[in-house]
Coordinates of C-alpha atoms and ligand atoms in Angstrom, one line a residue:
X268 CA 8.8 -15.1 45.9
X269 CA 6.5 -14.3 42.6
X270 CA 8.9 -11.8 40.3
X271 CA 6.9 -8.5 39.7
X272 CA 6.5 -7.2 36.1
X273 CA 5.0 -3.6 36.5
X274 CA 3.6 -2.1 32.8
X275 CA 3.0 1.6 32.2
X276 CA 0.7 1.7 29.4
X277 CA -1.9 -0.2 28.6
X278 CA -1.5 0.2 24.5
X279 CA -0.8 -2.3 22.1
X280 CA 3.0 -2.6 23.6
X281 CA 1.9 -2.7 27.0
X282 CA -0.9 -5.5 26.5
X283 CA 1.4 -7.6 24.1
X284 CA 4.1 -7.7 26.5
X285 CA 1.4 -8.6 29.2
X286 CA 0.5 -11.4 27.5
X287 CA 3.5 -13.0 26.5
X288 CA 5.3 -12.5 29.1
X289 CA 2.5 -14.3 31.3
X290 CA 2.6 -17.2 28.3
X291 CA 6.0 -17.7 29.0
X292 CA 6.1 -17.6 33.2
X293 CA 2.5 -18.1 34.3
X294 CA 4.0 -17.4 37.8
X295 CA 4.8 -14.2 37.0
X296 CA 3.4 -11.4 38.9
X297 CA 2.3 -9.0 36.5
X298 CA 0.3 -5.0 37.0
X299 CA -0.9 -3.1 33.9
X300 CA -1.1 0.7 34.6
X301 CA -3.2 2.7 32.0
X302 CA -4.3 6.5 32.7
X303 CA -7.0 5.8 30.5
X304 CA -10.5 4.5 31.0
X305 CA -9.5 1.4 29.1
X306 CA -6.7 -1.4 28.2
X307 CA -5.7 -3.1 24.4
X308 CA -7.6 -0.7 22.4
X309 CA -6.8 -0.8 18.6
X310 CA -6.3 2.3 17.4
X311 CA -6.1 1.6 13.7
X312 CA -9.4 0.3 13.2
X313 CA -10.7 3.6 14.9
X314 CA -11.1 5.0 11.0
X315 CA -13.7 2.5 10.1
X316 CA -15.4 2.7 13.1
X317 CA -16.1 6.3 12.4
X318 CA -17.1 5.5 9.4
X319 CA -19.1 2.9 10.4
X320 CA -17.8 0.3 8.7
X321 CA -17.0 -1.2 12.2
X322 CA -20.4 -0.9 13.8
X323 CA -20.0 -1.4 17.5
X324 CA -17.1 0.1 19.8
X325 CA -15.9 -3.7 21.6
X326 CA -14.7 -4.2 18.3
X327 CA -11.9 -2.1 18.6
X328 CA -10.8 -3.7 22.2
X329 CA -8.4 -6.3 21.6
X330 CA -8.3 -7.4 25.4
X331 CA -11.0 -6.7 28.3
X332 CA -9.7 -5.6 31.7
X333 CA -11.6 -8.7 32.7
X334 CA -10.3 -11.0 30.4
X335 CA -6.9 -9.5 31.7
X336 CA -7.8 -9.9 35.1
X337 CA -8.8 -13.6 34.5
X338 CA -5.5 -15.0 33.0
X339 CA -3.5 -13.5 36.3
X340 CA -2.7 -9.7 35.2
X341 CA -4.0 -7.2 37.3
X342 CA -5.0 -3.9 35.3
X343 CA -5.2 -0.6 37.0
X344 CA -7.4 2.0 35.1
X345 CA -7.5 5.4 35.4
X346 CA -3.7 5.5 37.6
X347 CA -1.3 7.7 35.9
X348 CA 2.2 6.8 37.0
X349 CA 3.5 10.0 38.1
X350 CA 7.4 9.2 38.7
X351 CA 9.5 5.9 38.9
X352 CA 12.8 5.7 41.3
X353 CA 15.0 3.0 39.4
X354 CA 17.0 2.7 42.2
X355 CA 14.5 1.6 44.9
X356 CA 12.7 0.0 41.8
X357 CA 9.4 1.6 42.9
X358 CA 6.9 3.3 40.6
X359 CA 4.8 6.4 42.2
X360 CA 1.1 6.8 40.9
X361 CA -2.0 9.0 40.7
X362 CA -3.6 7.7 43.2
X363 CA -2.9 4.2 45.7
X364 CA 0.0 3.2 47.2
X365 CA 3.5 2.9 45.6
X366 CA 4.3 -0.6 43.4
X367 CA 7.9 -2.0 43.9
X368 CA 8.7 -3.6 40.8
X369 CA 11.2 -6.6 39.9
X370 CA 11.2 -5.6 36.1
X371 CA 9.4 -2.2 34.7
X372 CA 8.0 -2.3 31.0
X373 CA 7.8 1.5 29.5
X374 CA 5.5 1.5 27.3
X375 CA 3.7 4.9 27.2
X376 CA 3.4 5.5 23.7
X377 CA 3.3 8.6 21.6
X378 CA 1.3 12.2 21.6
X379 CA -0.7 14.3 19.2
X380 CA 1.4 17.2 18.5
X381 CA -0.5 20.0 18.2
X382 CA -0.6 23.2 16.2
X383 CA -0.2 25.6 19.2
X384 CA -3.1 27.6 18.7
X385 CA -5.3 29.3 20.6
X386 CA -8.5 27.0 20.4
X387 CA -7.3 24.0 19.7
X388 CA -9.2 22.7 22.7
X389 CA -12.6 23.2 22.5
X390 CA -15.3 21.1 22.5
X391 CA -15.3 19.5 18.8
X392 CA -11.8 19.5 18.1
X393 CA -10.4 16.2 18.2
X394 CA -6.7 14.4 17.5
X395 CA -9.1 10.6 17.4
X396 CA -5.9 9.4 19.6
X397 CA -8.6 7.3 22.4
X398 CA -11.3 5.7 22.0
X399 CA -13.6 7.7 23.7
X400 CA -12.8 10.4 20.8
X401 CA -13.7 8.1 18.3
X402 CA -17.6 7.3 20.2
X403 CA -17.6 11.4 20.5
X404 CA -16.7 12.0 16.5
X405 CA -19.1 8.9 15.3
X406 CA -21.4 10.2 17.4
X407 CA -21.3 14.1 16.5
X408 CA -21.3 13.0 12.9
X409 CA -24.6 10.6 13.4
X410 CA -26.5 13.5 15.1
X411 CA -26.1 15.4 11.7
X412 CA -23.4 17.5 11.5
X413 CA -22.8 18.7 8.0
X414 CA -19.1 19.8 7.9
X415 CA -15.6 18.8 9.1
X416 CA -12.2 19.8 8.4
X417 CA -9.1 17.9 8.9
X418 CA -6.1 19.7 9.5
X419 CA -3.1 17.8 7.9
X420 CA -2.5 15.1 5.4
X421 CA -0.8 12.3 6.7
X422 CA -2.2 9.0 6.0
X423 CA -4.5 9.1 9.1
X424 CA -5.7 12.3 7.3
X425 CA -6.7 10.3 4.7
X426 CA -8.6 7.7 6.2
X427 CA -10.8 9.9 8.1
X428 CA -11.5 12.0 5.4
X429 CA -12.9 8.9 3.2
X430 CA -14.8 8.0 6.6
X431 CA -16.3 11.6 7.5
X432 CA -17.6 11.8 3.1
X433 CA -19.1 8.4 3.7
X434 CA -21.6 10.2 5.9
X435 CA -22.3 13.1 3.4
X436 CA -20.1 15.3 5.0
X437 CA -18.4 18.6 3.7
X438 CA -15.2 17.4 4.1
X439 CA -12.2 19.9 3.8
X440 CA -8.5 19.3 4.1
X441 CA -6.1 21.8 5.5
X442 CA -2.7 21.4 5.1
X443 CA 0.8 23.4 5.2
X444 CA 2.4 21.8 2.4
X445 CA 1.5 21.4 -0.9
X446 CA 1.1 17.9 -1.4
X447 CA -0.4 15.2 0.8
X448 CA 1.1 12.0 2.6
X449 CA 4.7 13.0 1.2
X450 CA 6.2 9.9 1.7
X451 CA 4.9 8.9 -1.6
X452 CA 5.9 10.4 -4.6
X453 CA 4.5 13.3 -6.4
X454 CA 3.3 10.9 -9.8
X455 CA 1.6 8.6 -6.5
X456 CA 0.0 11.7 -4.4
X457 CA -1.6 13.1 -7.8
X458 CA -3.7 10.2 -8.0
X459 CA -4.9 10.9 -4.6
X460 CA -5.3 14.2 -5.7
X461 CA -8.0 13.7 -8.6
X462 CA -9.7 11.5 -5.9
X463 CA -10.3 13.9 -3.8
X464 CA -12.3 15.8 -6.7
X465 CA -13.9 12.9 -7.6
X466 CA -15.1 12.4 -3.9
X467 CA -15.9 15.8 -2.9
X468 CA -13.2 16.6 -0.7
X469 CA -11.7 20.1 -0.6
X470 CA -8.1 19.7 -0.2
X471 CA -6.6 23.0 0.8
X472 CA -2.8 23.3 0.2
X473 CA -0.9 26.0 2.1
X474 CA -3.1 26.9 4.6
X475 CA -1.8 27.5 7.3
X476 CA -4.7 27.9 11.0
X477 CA -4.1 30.7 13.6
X478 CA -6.8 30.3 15.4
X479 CA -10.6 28.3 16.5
X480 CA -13.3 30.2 18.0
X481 CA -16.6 28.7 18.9
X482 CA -19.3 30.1 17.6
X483 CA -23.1 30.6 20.0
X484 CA -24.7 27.2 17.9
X485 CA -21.6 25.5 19.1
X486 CA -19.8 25.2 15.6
X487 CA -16.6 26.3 15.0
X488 CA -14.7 29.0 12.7
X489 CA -10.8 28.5 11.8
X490 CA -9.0 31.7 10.9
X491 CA -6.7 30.8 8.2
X492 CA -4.0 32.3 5.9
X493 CA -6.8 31.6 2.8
X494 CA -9.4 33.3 5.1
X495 CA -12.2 32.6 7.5
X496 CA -13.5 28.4 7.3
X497 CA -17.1 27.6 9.4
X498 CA -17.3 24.1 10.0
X499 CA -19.0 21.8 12.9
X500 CA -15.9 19.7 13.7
X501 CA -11.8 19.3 13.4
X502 CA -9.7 16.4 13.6
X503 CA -6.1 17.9 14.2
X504 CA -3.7 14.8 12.9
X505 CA -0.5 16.7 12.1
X506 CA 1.5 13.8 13.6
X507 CA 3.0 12.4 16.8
X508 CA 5.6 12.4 19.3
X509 CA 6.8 10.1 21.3
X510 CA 6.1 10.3 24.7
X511 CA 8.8 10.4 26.9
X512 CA 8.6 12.7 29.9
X513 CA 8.5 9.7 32.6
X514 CA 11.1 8.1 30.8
X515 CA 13.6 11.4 30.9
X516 CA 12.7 12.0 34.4
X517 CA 13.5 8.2 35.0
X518 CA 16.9 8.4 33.1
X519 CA 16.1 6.3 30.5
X520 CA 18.8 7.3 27.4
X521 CA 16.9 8.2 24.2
X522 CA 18.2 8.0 21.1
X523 CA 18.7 10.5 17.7
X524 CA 15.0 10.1 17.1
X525 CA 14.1 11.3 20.6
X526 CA 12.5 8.0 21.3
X527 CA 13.5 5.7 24.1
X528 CA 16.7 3.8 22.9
X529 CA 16.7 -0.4 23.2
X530 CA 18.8 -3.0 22.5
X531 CA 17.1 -6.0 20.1
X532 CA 15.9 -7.2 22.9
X533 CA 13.8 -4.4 24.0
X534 CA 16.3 -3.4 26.9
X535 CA 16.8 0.4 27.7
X536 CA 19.8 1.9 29.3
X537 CA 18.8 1.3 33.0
X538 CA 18.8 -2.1 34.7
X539 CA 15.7 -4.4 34.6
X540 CA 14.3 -1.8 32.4
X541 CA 11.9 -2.6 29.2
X542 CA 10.6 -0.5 26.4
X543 CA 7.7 -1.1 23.7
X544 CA 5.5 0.7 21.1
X545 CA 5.8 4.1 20.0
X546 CA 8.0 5.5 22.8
X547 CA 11.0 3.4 21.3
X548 CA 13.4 3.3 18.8
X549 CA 13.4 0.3 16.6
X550 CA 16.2 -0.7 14.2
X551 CA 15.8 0.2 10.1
X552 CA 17.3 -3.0 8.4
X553 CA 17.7 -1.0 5.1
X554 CA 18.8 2.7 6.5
X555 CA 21.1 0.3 9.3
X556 CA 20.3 2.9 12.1
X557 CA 17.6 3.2 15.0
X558 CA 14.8 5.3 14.5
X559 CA 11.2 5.8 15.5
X560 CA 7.9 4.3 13.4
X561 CA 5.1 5.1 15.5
X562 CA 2.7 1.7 13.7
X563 CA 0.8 -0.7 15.5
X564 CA 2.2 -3.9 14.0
X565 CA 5.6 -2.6 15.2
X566 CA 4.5 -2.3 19.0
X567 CA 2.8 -6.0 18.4
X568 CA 5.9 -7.6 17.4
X569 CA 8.2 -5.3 20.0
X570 CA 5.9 -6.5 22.9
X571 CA 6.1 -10.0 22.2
X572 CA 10.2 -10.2 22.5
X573 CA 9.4 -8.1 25.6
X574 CA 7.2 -10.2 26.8
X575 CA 9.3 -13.6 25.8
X576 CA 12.5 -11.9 27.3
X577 CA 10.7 -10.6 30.6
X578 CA 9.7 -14.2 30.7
X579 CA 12.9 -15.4 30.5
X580 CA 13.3 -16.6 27.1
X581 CA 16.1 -15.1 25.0
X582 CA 14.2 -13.4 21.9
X583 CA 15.7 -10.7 19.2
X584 CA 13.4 -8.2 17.0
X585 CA 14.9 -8.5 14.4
X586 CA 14.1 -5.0 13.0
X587 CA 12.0 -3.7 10.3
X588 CA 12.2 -2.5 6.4
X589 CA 9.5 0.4 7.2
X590 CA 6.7 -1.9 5.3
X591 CA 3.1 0.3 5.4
X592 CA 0.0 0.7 3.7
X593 CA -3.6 2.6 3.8
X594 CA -6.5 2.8 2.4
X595 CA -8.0 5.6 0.9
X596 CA -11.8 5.3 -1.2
X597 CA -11.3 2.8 -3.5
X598 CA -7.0 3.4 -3.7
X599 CA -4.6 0.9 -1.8
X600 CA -1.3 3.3 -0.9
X601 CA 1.5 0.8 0.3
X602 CA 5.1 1.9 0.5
X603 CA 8.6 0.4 1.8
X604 CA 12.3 1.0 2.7
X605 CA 13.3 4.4 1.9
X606 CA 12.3 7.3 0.3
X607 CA 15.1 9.3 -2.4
X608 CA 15.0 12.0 0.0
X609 CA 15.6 9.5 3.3
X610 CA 18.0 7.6 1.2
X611 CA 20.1 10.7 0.8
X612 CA 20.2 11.3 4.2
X613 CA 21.1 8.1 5.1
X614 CA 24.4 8.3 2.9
X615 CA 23.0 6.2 0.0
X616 CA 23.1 7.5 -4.3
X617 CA 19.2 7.0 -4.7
X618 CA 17.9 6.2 -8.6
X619 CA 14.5 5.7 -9.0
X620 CA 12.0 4.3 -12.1
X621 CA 8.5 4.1 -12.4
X622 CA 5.6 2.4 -14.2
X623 CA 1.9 1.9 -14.5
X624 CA 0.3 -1.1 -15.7
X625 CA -3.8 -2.3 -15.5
X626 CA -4.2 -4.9 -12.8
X627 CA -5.0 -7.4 -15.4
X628 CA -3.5 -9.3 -18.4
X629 CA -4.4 -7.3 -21.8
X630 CA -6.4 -10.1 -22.9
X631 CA -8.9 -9.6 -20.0
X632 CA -8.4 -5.9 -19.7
X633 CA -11.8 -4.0 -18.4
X634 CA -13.0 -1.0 -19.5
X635 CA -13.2 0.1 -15.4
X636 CA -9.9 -1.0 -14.9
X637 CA -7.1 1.2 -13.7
X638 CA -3.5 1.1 -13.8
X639 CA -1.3 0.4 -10.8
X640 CA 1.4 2.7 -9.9
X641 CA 4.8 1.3 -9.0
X642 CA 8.2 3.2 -8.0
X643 CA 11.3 1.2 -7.0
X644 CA 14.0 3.4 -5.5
X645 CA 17.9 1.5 -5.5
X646 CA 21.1 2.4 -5.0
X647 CA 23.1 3.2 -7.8
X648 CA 26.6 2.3 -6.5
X649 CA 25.7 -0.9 -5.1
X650 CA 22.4 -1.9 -7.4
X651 CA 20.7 -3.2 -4.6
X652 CA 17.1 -2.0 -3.5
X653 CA 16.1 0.5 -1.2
X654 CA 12.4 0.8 -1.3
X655 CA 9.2 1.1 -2.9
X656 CA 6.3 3.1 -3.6
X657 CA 2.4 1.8 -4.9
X658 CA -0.6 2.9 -5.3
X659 CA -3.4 1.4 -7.2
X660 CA -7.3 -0.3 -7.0
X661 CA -6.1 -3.6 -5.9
X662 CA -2.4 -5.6 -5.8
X663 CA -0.6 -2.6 -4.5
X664 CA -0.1 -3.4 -1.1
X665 CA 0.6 -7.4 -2.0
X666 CA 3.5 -5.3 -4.6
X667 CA 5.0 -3.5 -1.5
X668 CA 4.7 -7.2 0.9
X669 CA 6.6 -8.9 -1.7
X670 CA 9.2 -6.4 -2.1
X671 CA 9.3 -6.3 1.8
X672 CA 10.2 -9.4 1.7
X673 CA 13.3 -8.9 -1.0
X674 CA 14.2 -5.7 1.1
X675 CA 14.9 -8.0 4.1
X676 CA 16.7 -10.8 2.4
X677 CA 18.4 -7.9 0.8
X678 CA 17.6 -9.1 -3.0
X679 CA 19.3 -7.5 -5.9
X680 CA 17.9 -5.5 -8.6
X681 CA 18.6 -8.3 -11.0
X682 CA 17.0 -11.0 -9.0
X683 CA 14.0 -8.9 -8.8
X684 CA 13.8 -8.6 -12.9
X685 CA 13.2 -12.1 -12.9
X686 CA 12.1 -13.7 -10.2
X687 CA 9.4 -16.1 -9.7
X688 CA 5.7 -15.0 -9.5
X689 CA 2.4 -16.4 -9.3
X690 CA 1.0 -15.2 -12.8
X691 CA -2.1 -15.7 -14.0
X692 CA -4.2 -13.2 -16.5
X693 CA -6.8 -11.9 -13.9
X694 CA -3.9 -10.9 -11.7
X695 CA -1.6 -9.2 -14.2
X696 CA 0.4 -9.4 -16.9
X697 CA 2.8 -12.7 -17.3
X698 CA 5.4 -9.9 -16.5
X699 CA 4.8 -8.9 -13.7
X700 CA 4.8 -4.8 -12.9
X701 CA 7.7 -5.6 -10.7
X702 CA 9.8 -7.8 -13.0
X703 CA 8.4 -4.2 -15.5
X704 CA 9.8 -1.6 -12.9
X705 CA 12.9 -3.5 -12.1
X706 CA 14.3 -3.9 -15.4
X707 CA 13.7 -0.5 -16.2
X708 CA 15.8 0.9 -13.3
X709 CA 19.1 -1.6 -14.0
X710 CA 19.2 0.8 -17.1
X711 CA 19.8 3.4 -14.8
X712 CA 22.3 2.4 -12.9
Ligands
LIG73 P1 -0.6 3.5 22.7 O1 -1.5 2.5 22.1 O2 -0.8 4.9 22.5 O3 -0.6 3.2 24.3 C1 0.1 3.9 25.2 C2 -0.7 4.0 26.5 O4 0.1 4.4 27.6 C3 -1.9 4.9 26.3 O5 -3.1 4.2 26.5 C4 -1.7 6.0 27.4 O6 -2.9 6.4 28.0 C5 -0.8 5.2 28.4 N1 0.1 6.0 29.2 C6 1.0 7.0 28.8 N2 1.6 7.5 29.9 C7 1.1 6.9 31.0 C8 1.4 7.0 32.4 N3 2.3 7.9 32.9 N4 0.7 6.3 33.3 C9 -0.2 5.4 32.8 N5 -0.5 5.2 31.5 C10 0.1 6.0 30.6 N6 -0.5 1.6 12.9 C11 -0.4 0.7 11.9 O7 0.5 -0.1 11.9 N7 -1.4 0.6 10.9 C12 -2.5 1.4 10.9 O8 -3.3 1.3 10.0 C13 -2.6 2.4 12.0 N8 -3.7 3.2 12.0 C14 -3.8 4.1 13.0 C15 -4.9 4.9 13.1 C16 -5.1 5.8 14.1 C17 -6.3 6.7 14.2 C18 -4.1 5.9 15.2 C19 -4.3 6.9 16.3 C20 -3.0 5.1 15.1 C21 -2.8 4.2 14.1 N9 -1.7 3.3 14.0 C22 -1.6 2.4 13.0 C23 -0.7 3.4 15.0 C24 -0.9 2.4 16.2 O9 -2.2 2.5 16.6 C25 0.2 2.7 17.3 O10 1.4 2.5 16.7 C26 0.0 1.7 18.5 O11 -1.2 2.0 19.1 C27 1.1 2.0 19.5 O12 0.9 1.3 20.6 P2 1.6 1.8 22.0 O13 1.3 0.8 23.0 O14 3.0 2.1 21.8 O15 0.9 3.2 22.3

């Protein structure tokens, strides 16, 4: 008898499980179940397809059904699984018979939250969270619309307001706080802030929205704490959730996070049970403790020990450091570890130092050129680093890989001050920004 791998979700963590898992055991019977119209969709290129720097929508599918279908695992579209009974080991869907499973991968991912409002789901108001949002924005902003606003300022924020100005749009920015993407520091999110002039984009802090109406042309009007905004469309990205309804209702334990809790090797709580993706908890090599980071490479590398395992291969993830980055105009934004604030939390005695240095040795320096930003956080009983901050026009997220890297070997302060680097003077200075930053925080501790 063919064991039966049943998938709920056909994300990033559902499709990489799928495919390892058949790498590993061809045999393997395996059925994808995604609610959606489609399977393997990458969401973090959605951005640039908006603003067209990704021209045609196949670009952003990873996988086909088809190509699924051809290498032995059947996808079901449009079938929402509706409740699982881990004691019969049969899942219960939308519509077709029941699937008996010999191994269940959760993989369900995370939601938009949302503000709560009345309005906030009208025709025009999007969270980009599927594709077919993405083909409705691009499409909506090709036919000529003139205005958008973006409610919140996390890093997804930012990319689509640099894609919706690419198109000429009035592009406004509403958020609750007073800064944006706050898990970069205040010296890191002013830069941002004088882009924002420089690009046209109206970033509105402390605006608060109580309400969308529609208006007869079809546009839309926010009622805000700063008063009454007319625009055509609004992308709500004020965060995520993990989704975890079927896996409550299933039993599943969660975790402090509220996400589905694993073991390294992507186990939950209840027998023959898997988890991947944004729906999971994933351990923090520097904070030591489970949590939840809802990114894409994360679900990648969590569905292939799935997979692996499910196949029946021993495999460990090993964790991660909480390595990320975006793009925003011209600015690379990279960060890693912990944050002062996170580093409190977590029972550390953070000590931070900054610099800024051009991208280039002083004998080529450009007029154009500007300086890199770069913050290393580390702890001051124990001297060893806990994370990093950078922002600059290029070399800022290769700063935050290579410190990654230390982060996860758990290098000291004083082997960062000196360590080896690549240096030559169209890269930087023959002290490198890091050896710069590093130096000046073992003064501080
Ligand atoms: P998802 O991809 O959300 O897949 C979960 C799937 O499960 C969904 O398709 C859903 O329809 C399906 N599902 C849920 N419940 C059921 C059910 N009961 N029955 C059937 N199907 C169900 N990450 C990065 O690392 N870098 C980036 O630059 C980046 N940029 C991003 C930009 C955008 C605009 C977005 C939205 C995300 C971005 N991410 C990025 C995050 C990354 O895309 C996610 O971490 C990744 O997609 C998570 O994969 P997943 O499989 O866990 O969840």
């Amino acid at each position: 008898m063919r064991r039966h791998l049943v998938i709920i979700g056909g994300g990033a963590g559902g499709a990489s499980t799928a495919a390892e898992a058949k790498r590993i055991d061809p045999d393997l019977q395996i059925t994808m179940i995604e609610q959606g119209k489609h399977v393997s969709v990458a969401a973090c290129p959605m951005p640039y397809f908006v603003g067209d720097t990704i021209k045609q929508e196949h670009k952003l599918i990873a996988r086909t059904p088809e190509a699924f279908r051809e290498s032995g695992v059947d996808v079901l579209l449009k079938t929402r699984v509706e409740r699982v009974d881990t004691d019969q080991r049969r899942v219960y869907l939308s519509d077709g018979p029941e699937i008996v499973y010999d191994r269940l991968l959760v993989a369900t991912g995370a939601s938009p939250i949302l503000p709560g409002i009345p309005g906030q789901d009208l025709d025009r108001v999007y969270t980009l969270r599927s594709l077919e949002e993405a083909i409705a924005i691009k499409a909506l902003v090709q036919s000529g619309c003139r205005r958008a606003v973006i409610i919140g300022a996390g890093f997804i924020a930012m990319e689509m307001s640099d894609a919706l100005t690419g198109f000429g749009l009035d592009v406004r920015i509403a958020h609750r706080d007073e800064r944006p993407v706050t898990r970069w520091g205040v010296e890191f999110t002013e830069r941002l802030m004088s882009t924002f002039a420089e690009r046209g984009v109206l970033f509105m802090p402390k605006t608060t929205i109580s309400r969308i109406d529609q208006n007869a042309d079809r546009s839309l009007r926010l009622t805000t704490n700063q008063g009454e905004i007319e625009t055509d469309l609004v992308v709500i990205a004020i965060g995520i959730r993990p989704n975890v309804t079927l896996a409550k209702a299933m039993g599943l334990q969660l975790g402090d996070s509220g996400a589905i809790r694993v073991n390294l090797s992507q186990q939950t709580s209840v027998a023959n049970v898997y988890a991947t993706g944004d729906c999971t908890e994933v351990y923090h090599r520097v904070a030591r403790r489970w949590v939840n980071v809802p990114l894409g490479d994360i679900a990648n590398k969590q569905g292939r020990v799935a997979g692996q395992v499910i196949g029946g291969r021993p495999a460990v993830m090993p964790g991660i450091v909480g390595a990320q980055s975006f793009k925003f105009f011209d600015l690379e934004l990279a960060a890693t570890g912990l944050g002062e604030q996170e580093a409190v939390r977590y029972g550390f005695h953070p000590v931070s130092a900054t610099a800024w240095a051009p991208p280039t040795a002083p004998s080529m320096r450009q007029k154009e050129d500007i300086e890199t930003g770069l913050k290393l956080i580390a702890d001051q009983s124990t001297g060893m680093l806990l994370g990093a901050q950078a922002v600059g026009r290029r070399g800022a997220v290769q700063k935050i890989d290579v410190l990654s890297a230390t982060l996860w070997y758990e290098a000291r302060l004083d082997d960062l001050a000196s360590m080896d680097f690549g240096y030559a003077p169209p890269f930087g200075g023959a002290w490198d920004l890091i050896h710069i930053v590093s130096r000046l925080l073992l003064k501080k501790l």
